[in-house]
XYZ file of N, CA, C and O in Angstrom:
412
model
N 0.804 -1.198 0.000
C 0.000 0.000 0.000
C 0.851 1.268 0.000
O 0.430 2.261 -0.557
N 2.012 1.205 0.590
C 2.869 2.383 0.662
C 3.307 2.797 -0.738
O 3.364 3.974 -1.055
N 3.575 1.795 -1.592
C 4.018 2.098 -2.948
C 2.970 2.905 -3.710
O 3.302 3.851 -4.426
N 1.699 2.543 -3.570
C 0.625 3.244 -4.272
C 0.592 4.711 -3.869
O 0.344 5.588 -4.686
N 0.901 4.972 -2.617
C 0.905 6.354 -2.127
C 1.953 7.195 -2.854
O 1.765 8.381 -3.107
N 3.060 6.576 -3.207
C 4.151 7.305 -3.851
C 4.156 7.164 -5.378
O 5.005 7.714 -6.057
N 3.206 6.434 -5.910
C 3.155 6.184 -7.343
C 3.138 7.474 -8.179
O 3.910 7.585 -9.137
N 2.332 8.469 -7.845
C 2.365 9.706 -8.653
C 3.748 10.362 -8.672
O 4.190 10.845 -9.708
N 4.439 10.336 -7.571
C 5.781 10.929 -7.516
C 6.758 10.131 -8.372
O 7.608 10.699 -9.065
N 6.637 8.815 -8.359
C 7.514 7.957 -9.162
C 7.263 8.205 -10.647
O 8.195 8.359 -11.434
N 6.006 8.253 -11.050
C 5.661 8.491 -12.452
C 6.140 9.861 -12.893
O 6.746 10.016 -13.959
N 5.900 10.866 -12.069
C 6.341 12.223 -12.410
C 7.861 12.276 -12.527
O 8.395 12.878 -13.466
N 8.555 11.631 -11.613
C 10.020 11.606 -11.662
C 10.523 10.946 -12.924
O 11.473 11.408 -13.557
N 9.893 9.850 -13.323
C 10.286 9.161 -14.553
C 10.056 10.052 -15.767
O 10.845 10.054 -16.712
N 8.979 10.805 -15.764
C 8.690 11.717 -16.872
C 9.737 12.812 -16.956
O 10.091 13.264 -18.044
N 10.237 13.250 -15.831
C 11.233 14.316 -15.820
C 12.582 13.819 -16.346
O 13.341 14.582 -16.910
N 12.870 12.540 -16.170
C 14.134 11.977 -16.612
C 14.085 11.605 -18.086
O 15.085 11.676 -18.792
N 12.930 11.216 -18.579
C 12.785 10.778 -19.967
C 13.164 11.908 -20.915
O 12.872 13.066 -20.658
N 13.842 11.577 -22.021
C 14.218 12.622 -22.964
C 12.984 13.264 -23.600
O 12.020 12.596 -23.911
N 13.064 14.543 -23.767
C 11.967 15.287 -24.366
C 12.238 15.409 -25.860
O 13.312 15.813 -26.271
N 11.262 15.034 -26.661
C 11.404 15.168 -28.099
C 10.843 16.522 -28.499
O 9.631 16.719 -28.522
N 11.748 17.428 -28.789
C 11.341 18.782 -29.135
C 10.812 18.837 -30.560
O 11.199 18.045 -31.418
N 9.943 19.767 -30.797
C 9.452 20.019 -32.145
C 10.595 20.622 -32.955
O 11.268 21.529 -32.480
N 10.839 20.110 -34.158
C 11.931 20.658 -34.964
C 11.748 22.154 -35.229
O 10.635 22.639 -35.407
N 12.859 22.857 -35.256
C 12.890 24.298 -35.506
C 13.220 24.503 -36.987
O 14.385 24.410 -37.393
N 12.180 24.744 -37.786
C 12.357 24.884 -39.233
C 13.254 26.068 -39.600
O 14.024 25.987 -40.557
N 13.155 27.154 -38.836
C 13.992 28.324 -39.123
C 15.469 27.980 -38.913
O 16.323 28.381 -39.711
N 15.766 27.224 -37.864
C 17.143 26.800 -37.629
C 17.601 25.864 -38.751
O 18.729 25.982 -39.235
N 16.735 24.948 -39.157
C 17.077 24.045 -40.256
C 17.379 24.798 -41.533
O 18.332 24.472 -42.248
N 16.593 25.825 -41.818
C 16.815 26.633 -43.021
C 18.145 27.384 -42.931
O 18.916 27.421 -43.899
N 18.423 27.942 -41.777
C 19.682 28.675 -41.582
C 20.880 27.756 -41.781
O 21.839 28.111 -42.471
N 20.825 26.572 -41.184
C 21.925 25.613 -41.335
C 22.067 25.213 -42.798
O 23.183 25.148 -43.324
N 20.947 24.942 -43.463
C 20.999 24.582 -44.877
C 21.676 25.687 -45.678
O 22.564 25.417 -46.492
N 21.293 26.917 -45.439
C 21.850 28.043 -46.195
C 23.327 28.274 -45.877
O 24.103 28.620 -46.765
N 23.708 28.075 -44.620
C 25.082 28.387 -44.213
C 26.061 27.233 -44.413
O 27.237 27.465 -44.650
N 25.587 26.002 -44.307
C 26.522 24.882 -44.336
C 26.293 23.915 -45.498
O 27.213 23.247 -45.922
N 25.080 23.809 -45.987
C 24.764 22.782 -46.985
C 24.770 23.320 -48.408
O 25.292 22.673 -49.321
N 24.187 24.482 -48.596
C 23.940 25.008 -49.941
C 25.219 25.120 -50.777
O 25.254 24.670 -51.913
N 26.262 25.730 -50.246
C 27.483 25.959 -51.023
C 28.118 24.642 -51.464
O 28.534 24.503 -52.621
N 28.164 23.679 -50.566
C 28.740 22.377 -50.910
C 27.903 21.699 -51.992
O 28.438 21.168 -52.966
N 26.597 21.741 -51.851
C 25.716 21.113 -52.830
C 25.750 21.851 -54.167
O 25.602 21.230 -55.218
N 25.960 23.152 -54.131
C 26.071 23.919 -55.380
C 27.310 23.471 -56.157
O 27.264 23.321 -57.376
N 28.415 23.233 -55.442
C 29.635 22.747 -56.091
C 29.424 21.344 -56.659
O 29.838 21.061 -57.772
N 28.768 20.492 -55.879
C 28.544 19.109 -56.302
C 27.631 19.032 -57.522
O 27.810 18.162 -58.369
N 26.654 19.911 -57.600
C 25.689 19.836 -58.706
C 26.319 20.247 -60.030
O 25.871 19.815 -61.087
N 27.329 21.098 -59.947
C 27.963 21.580 -61.164
C 27.207 22.707 -61.837
O 27.648 23.252 -62.834
N 26.042 23.055 -61.299
C 25.226 24.116 -61.892
C 25.181 25.374 -61.030
O 24.536 26.334 -61.395
N 25.817 25.335 -59.874
C 25.811 26.483 -58.991
C 24.528 26.652 -58.208
O 24.323 27.660 -57.559
N 23.653 25.661 -58.285
C 22.390 25.726 -57.550
C 22.374 24.588 -56.532
O 22.223 23.422 -56.892
N 22.528 24.936 -55.254
C 22.588 23.940 -54.198
C 21.291 23.200 -53.959
O 21.290 22.110 -53.377
N 20.173 23.756 -54.413
C 18.880 23.093 -54.219
C 18.656 21.956 -55.211
O 17.838 21.075 -54.970
N 19.397 21.955 -56.303
C 19.175 20.943 -57.340
C 19.463 19.526 -56.835
O 18.866 18.576 -57.308
N 20.351 19.402 -55.865
C 20.667 18.073 -55.351
C 19.456 17.453 -54.656
O 19.304 16.243 -54.611
N 18.579 18.297 -54.124
C 17.393 17.792 -53.428
C 16.285 17.388 -54.397
O 15.413 16.601 -54.055
N 16.303 17.951 -55.580
C 15.186 17.742 -56.506
C 15.559 16.917 -57.735
O 14.729 16.740 -58.623
N 16.761 16.407 -57.780
C 17.184 15.647 -58.964
C 16.417 14.327 -59.068
O 15.994 13.747 -58.067
N 16.262 13.855 -60.278
C 15.457 12.652 -60.517
C 16.127 11.378 -60.012
O 15.442 10.405 -59.694
N 17.443 11.355 -59.922
C 18.146 10.159 -59.454
C 18.522 10.253 -57.972
O 19.526 9.705 -57.539
N 17.698 10.909 -57.200
C 17.963 11.112 -55.776
C 18.114 9.786 -55.039
O 17.382 8.823 -55.281
N 19.078 9.746 -54.127
C 19.282 8.572 -53.276
C 18.314 8.577 -52.100
O 18.157 7.582 -51.417
N 17.684 9.713 -51.864
C 16.788 9.877 -50.724
C 15.365 9.516 -51.151
O 14.757 10.213 -51.954
N 14.858 8.424 -50.591
C 13.523 7.928 -50.951
C 12.558 7.914 -49.765
O 11.404 7.543 -49.925
N 13.040 8.324 -48.574
C 12.199 8.302 -47.377
C 12.793 9.241 -46.329
O 13.940 9.698 -46.476
N 12.035 9.494 -45.295
C 12.542 10.313 -44.190
C 13.749 9.631 -43.557
O 14.727 10.297 -43.192
N 13.715 8.320 -43.464
C 14.846 7.580 -42.898
C 16.110 7.805 -43.733
O 17.187 8.049 -43.187
N 15.973 7.747 -45.059
C 17.113 8.025 -45.941
C 17.617 9.450 -45.747
O 18.825 9.698 -45.730
N 16.693 10.383 -45.619
C 17.062 11.787 -45.431
C 17.842 11.964 -44.135
O 18.872 12.642 -44.106
N 17.379 11.343 -43.059
C 18.094 11.408 -41.781
C 19.508 10.851 -41.917
O 20.467 11.428 -41.409
N 19.632 9.732 -42.631
C 20.945 9.114 -42.828
C 21.872 10.026 -43.621
O 23.061 10.141 -43.301
N 21.347 10.670 -44.653
C 22.182 11.547 -45.481
C 22.637 12.789 -44.715
O 23.791 13.199 -44.822
N 21.736 13.370 -43.937
C 22.104 14.544 -43.139
C 23.165 14.150 -42.111
O 24.161 14.862 -41.925
N 22.973 13.006 -41.463
C 23.953 12.534 -40.482
C 25.297 12.252 -41.155
O 26.360 12.573 -40.608
N 25.261 11.652 -42.350
C 26.493 11.363 -43.085
C 27.244 12.645 -43.427
O 28.457 12.741 -43.207
N 26.535 13.629 -43.947
C 27.170 14.918 -44.265
C 27.766 15.549 -43.005
O 28.889 16.055 -43.029
N 27.021 15.504 -41.924
C 27.486 16.087 -40.669
C 28.789 15.429 -40.232
O 29.744 16.114 -39.864
N 28.838 14.110 -40.305
C 30.028 13.377 -39.865
C 31.187 13.552 -40.837
O 32.291 13.919 -40.442
N 30.932 13.285 -42.108
C 32.002 13.313 -43.109
C 32.602 14.704 -43.301
O 33.798 14.841 -43.529
N 31.770 15.718 -43.238
C 32.240 17.084 -43.474
C 32.560 17.828 -42.186
O 32.909 19.006 -42.215
N 32.388 17.133 -41.068
C 32.678 17.711 -39.742
C 31.977 19.055 -39.550
O 32.592 20.068 -39.245
N 30.674 19.015 -39.745
C 29.874 20.237 -39.628
C 29.596 20.618 -38.182
O 29.154 21.722 -37.913
N 29.832 19.694 -37.272
C 29.634 19.932 -35.837
C 28.194 20.274 -35.472
O 27.939 21.121 -34.623
N 27.248 19.625 -36.137
C 25.843 19.826 -35.808
C 25.464 18.928 -34.638
O 25.885 17.777 -34.573
N 24.671 19.457 -33.738
C 24.111 18.661 -32.655
C 22.973 17.812 -33.224
O 22.426 18.132 -34.285
N 22.587 16.738 -32.524
C 21.472 15.909 -33.013
C 20.198 16.716 -33.271
O 19.494 16.466 -34.254
N 19.912 17.691 -32.422
C 18.709 18.502 -32.649
C 18.852 19.385 -33.891
O 17.865 19.676 -34.566
N 20.090 19.793 -34.214
C 20.318 20.545 -35.450
C 20.066 19.654 -36.669
O 19.461 20.095 -37.651
N 20.549 18.419 -36.596
C 20.289 17.472 -37.681
C 18.786 17.298 -37.876
O 18.295 17.302 -39.006
N 18.060 17.151 -36.768
C 16.601 16.985 -36.847
C 15.951 18.213 -37.478
O 14.999 18.093 -38.258
N 16.461 19.396 -37.157
C 15.929 20.634 -37.734
C 16.167 20.677 -39.243
O 15.282 21.058 -40.015
N 17.357 20.282 -39.673
C 17.680 20.272 -41.101
C 16.790 19.266 -41.831
O 16.227 19.570 -42.887
N 16.639 18.077 -41.258
C 15.781 17.054 -41.863
C 14.356 17.584 -42.004
O 13.740 17.459 -43.063
N 13.829 18.185 -40.945
C 12.454 18.708 -40.979
C 12.318 19.805 -42.040
O 11.336 19.824 -42.796
N 13.301 20.708 -42.097
C 13.243 21.784 -43.088
C 13.310 21.229 -44.517
O 12.494 21.581 -45.372
N 14.278 20.350 -44.777
C 14.423 19.806 -46.128
C 13.200 18.995 -46.529
O 12.763 19.056 -47.681
N 12.650 18.259 -45.585
C 11.458 17.471 -45.896
C 10.280 18.382 -46.227
O 9.557 18.145 -47.187
N 10.114 19.423 -45.441
C 9.000 20.351 -45.695
C 9.198 21.106 -47.012
O 8.266 21.270 -47.789
N 10.421 21.516 -47.272
C 10.697 22.374 -48.422
C 10.785 21.596 -49.744
O 10.337 22.089 -50.778
N 11.361 20.396 -49.701
C 11.658 19.685 -50.947
C 11.029 18.304 -51.075
O 10.448 17.982 -52.095
N 11.184 17.471 -50.057
C 10.848 16.062 -50.204
C 9.376 15.729 -49.979
O 8.815 14.904 -50.679
N 8.785 16.316 -48.970
C 7.354 16.110 -48.655
C 7.004 14.666 -48.309
O 5.944 14.169 -48.642
N 7.923 13.951 -47.619
C 7.639 12.604 -47.167
C 6.677 12.651 -45.993
O 6.706 13.585 -45.196
N 5.875 11.638 -45.865
C 4.983 11.507 -44.696
C 5.848 11.068 -43.516
O 6.723 10.223 -43.690
N 5.590 11.622 -42.334
C 6.410 11.225 -41.155
C 6.203 9.780 -40.765
O 5.301 9.127 -41.093
């Protein structure tokens, strides 16, 4: 019976420890894309347009999962020093702006 008395405190404590999944910040994702992604993608495309890599017909990105993997790969390989929440912001922005995948 004593445990039941403390159950609300235990549940509340567990909720406070659990990681909070923040809503992606689209403005931050756009800023990162413009400052760190666009120039590199413009060079790679050969056309000077960094957005073309997102809209090309032979895109390797076919799902949100693929998009997350590509953003993480760029972050690691190019040493962009993005935090996980920054990666999530970039994924959310690119998905909203270009890919339009269902979550």
